[in-house]
Coordinates of C-alpha atoms in Angstrom, one line a residue:
X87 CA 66.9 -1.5 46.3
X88 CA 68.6 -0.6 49.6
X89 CA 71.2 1.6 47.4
X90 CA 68.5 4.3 47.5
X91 CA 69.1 4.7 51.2
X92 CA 71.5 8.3 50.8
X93 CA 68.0 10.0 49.5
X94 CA 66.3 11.6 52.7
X95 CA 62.8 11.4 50.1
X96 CA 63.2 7.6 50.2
X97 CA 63.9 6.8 53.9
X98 CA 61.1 5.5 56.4
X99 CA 59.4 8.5 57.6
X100 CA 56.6 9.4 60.1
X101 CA 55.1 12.7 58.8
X102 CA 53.3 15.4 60.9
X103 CA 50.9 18.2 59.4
X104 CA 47.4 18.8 58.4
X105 CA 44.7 18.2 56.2
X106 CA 42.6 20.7 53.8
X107 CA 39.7 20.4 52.6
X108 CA 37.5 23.5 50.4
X109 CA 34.3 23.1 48.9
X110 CA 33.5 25.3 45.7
X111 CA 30.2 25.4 44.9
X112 CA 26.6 25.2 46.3
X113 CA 27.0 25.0 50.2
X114 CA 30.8 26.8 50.3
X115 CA 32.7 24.9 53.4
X116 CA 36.2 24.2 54.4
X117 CA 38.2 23.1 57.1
X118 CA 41.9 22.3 58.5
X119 CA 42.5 18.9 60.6
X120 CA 46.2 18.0 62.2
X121 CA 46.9 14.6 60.4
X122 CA 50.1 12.5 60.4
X123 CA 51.2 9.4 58.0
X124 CA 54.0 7.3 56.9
X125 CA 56.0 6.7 54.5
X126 CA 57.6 3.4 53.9
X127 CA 59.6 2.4 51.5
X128 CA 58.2 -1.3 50.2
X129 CA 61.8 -2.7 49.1
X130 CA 62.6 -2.8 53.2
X131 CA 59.1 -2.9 54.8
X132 CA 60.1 -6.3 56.3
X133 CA 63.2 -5.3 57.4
X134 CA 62.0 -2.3 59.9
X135 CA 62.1 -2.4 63.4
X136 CA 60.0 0.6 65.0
X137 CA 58.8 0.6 68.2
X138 CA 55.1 0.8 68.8
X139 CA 54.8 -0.2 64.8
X140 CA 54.1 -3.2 64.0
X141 CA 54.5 -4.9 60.1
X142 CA 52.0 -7.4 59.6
X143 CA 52.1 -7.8 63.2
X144 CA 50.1 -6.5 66.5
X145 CA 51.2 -3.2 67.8
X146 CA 49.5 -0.2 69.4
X147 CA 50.4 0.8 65.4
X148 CA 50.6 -1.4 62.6
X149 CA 50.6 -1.4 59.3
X150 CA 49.4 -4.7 57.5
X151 CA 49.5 -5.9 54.1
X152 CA 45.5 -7.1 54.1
X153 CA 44.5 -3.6 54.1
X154 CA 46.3 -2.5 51.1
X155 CA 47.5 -4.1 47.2
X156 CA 45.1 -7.3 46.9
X157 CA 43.4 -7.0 50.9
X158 CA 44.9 -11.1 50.9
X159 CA 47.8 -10.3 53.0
X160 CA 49.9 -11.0 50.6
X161 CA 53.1 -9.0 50.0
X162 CA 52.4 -5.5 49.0
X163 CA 55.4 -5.1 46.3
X164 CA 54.9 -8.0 43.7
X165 CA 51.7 -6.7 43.6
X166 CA 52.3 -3.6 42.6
X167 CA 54.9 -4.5 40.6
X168 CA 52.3 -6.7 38.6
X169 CA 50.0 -4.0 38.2
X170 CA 52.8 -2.0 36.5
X171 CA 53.7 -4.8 34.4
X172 CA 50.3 -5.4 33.2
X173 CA 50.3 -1.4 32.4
X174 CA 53.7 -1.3 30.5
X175 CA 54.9 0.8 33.3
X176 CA 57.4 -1.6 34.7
X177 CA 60.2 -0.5 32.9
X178 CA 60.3 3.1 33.8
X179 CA 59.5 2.2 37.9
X180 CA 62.4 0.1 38.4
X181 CA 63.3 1.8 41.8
X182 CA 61.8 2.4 45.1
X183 CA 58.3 2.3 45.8
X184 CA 56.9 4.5 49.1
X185 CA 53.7 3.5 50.8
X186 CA 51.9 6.9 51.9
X187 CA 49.7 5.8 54.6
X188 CA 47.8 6.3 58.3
X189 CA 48.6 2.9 60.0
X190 CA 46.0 0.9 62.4
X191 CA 45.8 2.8 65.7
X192 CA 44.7 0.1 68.2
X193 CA 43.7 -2.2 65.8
X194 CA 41.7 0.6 64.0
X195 CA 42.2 2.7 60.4
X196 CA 40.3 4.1 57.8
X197 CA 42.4 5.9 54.8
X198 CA 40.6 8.1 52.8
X199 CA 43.6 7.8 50.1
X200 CA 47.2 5.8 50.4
X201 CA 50.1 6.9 47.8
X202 CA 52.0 4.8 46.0
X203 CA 55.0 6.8 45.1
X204 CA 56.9 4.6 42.1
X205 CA 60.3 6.1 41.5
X206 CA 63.0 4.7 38.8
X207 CA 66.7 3.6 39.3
X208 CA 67.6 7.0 39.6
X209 CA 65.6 8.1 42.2
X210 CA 62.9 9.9 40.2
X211 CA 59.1 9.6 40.4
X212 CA 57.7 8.2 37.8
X213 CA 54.4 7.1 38.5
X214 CA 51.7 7.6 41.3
X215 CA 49.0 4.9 42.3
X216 CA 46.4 6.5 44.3
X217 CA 44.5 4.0 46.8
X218 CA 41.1 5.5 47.1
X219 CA 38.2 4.4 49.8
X220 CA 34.7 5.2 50.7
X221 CA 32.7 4.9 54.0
X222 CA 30.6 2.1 52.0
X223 CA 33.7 -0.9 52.2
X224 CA 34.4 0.0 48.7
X225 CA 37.8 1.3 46.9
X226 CA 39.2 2.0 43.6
X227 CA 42.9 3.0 42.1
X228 CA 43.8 5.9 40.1
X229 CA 47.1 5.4 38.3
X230 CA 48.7 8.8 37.0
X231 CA 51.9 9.7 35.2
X232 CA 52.7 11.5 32.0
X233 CA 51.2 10.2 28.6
X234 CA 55.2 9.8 28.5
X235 CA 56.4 8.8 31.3
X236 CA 58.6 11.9 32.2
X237 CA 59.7 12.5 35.6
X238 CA 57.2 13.7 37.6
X239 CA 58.1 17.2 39.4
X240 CA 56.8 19.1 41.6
X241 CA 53.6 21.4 40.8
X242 CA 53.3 19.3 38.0
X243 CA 49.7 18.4 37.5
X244 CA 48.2 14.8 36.6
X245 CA 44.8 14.1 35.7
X246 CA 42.1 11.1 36.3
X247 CA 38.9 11.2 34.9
X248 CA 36.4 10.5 38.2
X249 CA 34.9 7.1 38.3
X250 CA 34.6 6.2 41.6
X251 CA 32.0 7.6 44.3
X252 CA 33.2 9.1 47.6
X253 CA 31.2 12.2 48.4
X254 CA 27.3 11.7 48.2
X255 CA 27.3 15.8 47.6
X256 CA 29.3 15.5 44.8
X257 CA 28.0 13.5 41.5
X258 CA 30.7 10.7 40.0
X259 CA 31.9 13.2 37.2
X260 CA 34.9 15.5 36.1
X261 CA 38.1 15.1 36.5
X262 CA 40.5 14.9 39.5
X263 CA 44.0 17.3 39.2
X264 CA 46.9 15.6 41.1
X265 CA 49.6 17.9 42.0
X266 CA 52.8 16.4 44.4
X267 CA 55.5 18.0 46.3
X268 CA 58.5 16.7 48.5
X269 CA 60.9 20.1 48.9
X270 CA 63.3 19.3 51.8
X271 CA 61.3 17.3 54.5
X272 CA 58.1 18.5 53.4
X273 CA 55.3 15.9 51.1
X274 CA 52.5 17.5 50.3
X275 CA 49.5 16.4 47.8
X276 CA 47.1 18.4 47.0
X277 CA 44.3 17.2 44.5
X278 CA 41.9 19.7 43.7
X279 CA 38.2 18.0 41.7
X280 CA 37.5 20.0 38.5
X281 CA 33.7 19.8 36.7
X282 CA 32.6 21.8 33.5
X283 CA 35.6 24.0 33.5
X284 CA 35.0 25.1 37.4
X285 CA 37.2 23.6 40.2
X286 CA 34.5 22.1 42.7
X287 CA 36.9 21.1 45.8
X288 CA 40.5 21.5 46.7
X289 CA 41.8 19.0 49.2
X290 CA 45.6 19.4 50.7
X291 CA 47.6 16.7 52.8
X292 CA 51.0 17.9 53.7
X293 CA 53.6 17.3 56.6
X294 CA 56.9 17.2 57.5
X295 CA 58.7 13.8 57.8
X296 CA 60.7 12.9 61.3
X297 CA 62.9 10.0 61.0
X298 CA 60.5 6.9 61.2
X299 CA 61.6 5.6 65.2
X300 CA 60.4 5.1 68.7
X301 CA 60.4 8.6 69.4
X302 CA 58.1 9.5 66.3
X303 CA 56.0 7.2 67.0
X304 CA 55.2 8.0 70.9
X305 CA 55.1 11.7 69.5
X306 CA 52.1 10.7 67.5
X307 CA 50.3 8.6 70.2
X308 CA 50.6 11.5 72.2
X309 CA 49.4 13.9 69.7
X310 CA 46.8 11.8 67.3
X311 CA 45.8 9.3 69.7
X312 CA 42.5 8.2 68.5
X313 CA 43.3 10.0 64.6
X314 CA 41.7 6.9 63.0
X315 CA 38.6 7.1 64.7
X316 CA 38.8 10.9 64.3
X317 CA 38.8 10.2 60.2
X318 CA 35.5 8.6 60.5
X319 CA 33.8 11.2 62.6
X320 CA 35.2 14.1 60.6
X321 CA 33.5 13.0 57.5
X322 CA 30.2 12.4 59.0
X323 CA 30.4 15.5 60.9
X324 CA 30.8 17.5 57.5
X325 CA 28.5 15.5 56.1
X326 CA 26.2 16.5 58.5
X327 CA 27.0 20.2 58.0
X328 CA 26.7 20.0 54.2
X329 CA 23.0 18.3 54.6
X330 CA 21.9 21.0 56.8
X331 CA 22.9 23.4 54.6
X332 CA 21.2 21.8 51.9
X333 CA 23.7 20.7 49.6
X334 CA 22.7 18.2 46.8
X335 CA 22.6 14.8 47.5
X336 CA 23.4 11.7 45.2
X337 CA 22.9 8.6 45.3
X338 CA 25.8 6.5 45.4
X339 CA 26.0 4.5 42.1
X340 CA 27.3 1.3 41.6
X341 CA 31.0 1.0 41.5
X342 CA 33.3 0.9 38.2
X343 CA 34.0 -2.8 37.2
X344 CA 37.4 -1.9 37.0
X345 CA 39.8 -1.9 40.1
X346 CA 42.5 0.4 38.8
X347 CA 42.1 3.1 36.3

């Protein structure tokens, strides 16, 4: 897999933007965060050296495999690899795979969403597994490509039917719209939650990639921090808004028996 190395898309990155989020209906609301992630490419994840980051180690950042794939610790690409066997999608995602994440910040982290970008031979994405987690411990993956497995380009849009609770002020219902980008050193997802024909939120995560080092990685701790911990009070403090403001509240319902839809 190391032959994939002359794509800048496909090198270890540390990525530096913001985060979108824009409510539709009932109690309008939006709001822009700074955010920062990695990308890490799963063929070499043993192999990187990064100062401050630590692989399955302790670091001021790390990134470990017990928090992603089967939580077990076990190593993160057989596993996904599995889980595109078991799918028929093995053949087409016979290239890289990058790990869009937020590592542990002082032996902290709470991702909303993780990307698993699953590219062919070539270099093309093929096929995108999104890690999803709630504030209740619980988590659920939505696998998207084409009913074909065409490349996937940019702007293209993918959808998943929702299954999986997140928001209490929005019911588990419609459909999610997936929509990636990588132009230059720019990623950007943007999935946008559509109900009854009317778009209900629009979320955006973007940022430009630095070359994954020492220096990226002081850069963050200078900017970000406590970002982790920031995650987790962000969402209660919207939450808090949207209640006083009297959006409808759900009850979160049990989760789908399925793990990966």
């Amino acid at each position: 897999m190391s032959t994939y190395g002359a794509d800048p898309r496909l090198a270890p990155a540390a990525c530096f933007g913001a985060v979108m989020h824009e409510r539709h209906v009932q109690a309008d609301n939006r709001f822009v965060y700074p955010a920062a992630f990695l990308r890490l490419p799963l063929s070499r994840l043993d192999a990187l050296r990064v100062p401050l980051l630590g692989i399955d180690r302790r670091n001021l950042f790390a990134v470990l495999s017990r928090d992603h794939g089967a939580r077990d610790g076990s190593p993160l690409l057989p596993w996904l690899r599995a889980l595109l066997a078991e799918r028929g999608l093995a053949a087409a995602c016979d290239g890289e795979v990058m790990l869009q994440t937020m590592p542990r910040v002082l032996g902290f982290v709470f991702n909303p969403v993780s990307f698993w970008f699953c590219h062919d031979r070539g270099g093309a994405l093929r096929v995108v597994l999104a890690e999803v987690n709630n504030t209740f411990g619980e988590r659920h993956n939505y696998l998207v490509h084409h009913p074909d497995l065409a490349p996937i380009l940019p702007g293209e849009a993918l959808v998943a039917r929702k299954v999986f609770h997140v928001s209490p002020f929005f019911p588990v219902g419609g459909e999610y719209r997936f929509r990636f980008e990588g132009r230059g050193a720019v990623h950007a997802v943007a999935i946008d939650l559509w109900d009854g024909g009317v778009r209900q939120l629009s979320t955006r995560l973007s940022g430009r990639a630095e070359p994954l080092d020492g220096r990226a990685m002081a850069k963050w701790l200078l900017r970000h921090p406590f970002m982790t911990l920031g995650v987790i009070a962000r969402i209660h403090w919207q939450a808090l808004r949207l209640a006083v403001r009297r959006a409808r509240f759900h009850r979160k319902p049990a989760p789908p028996l399925e793990e990966t839809t």
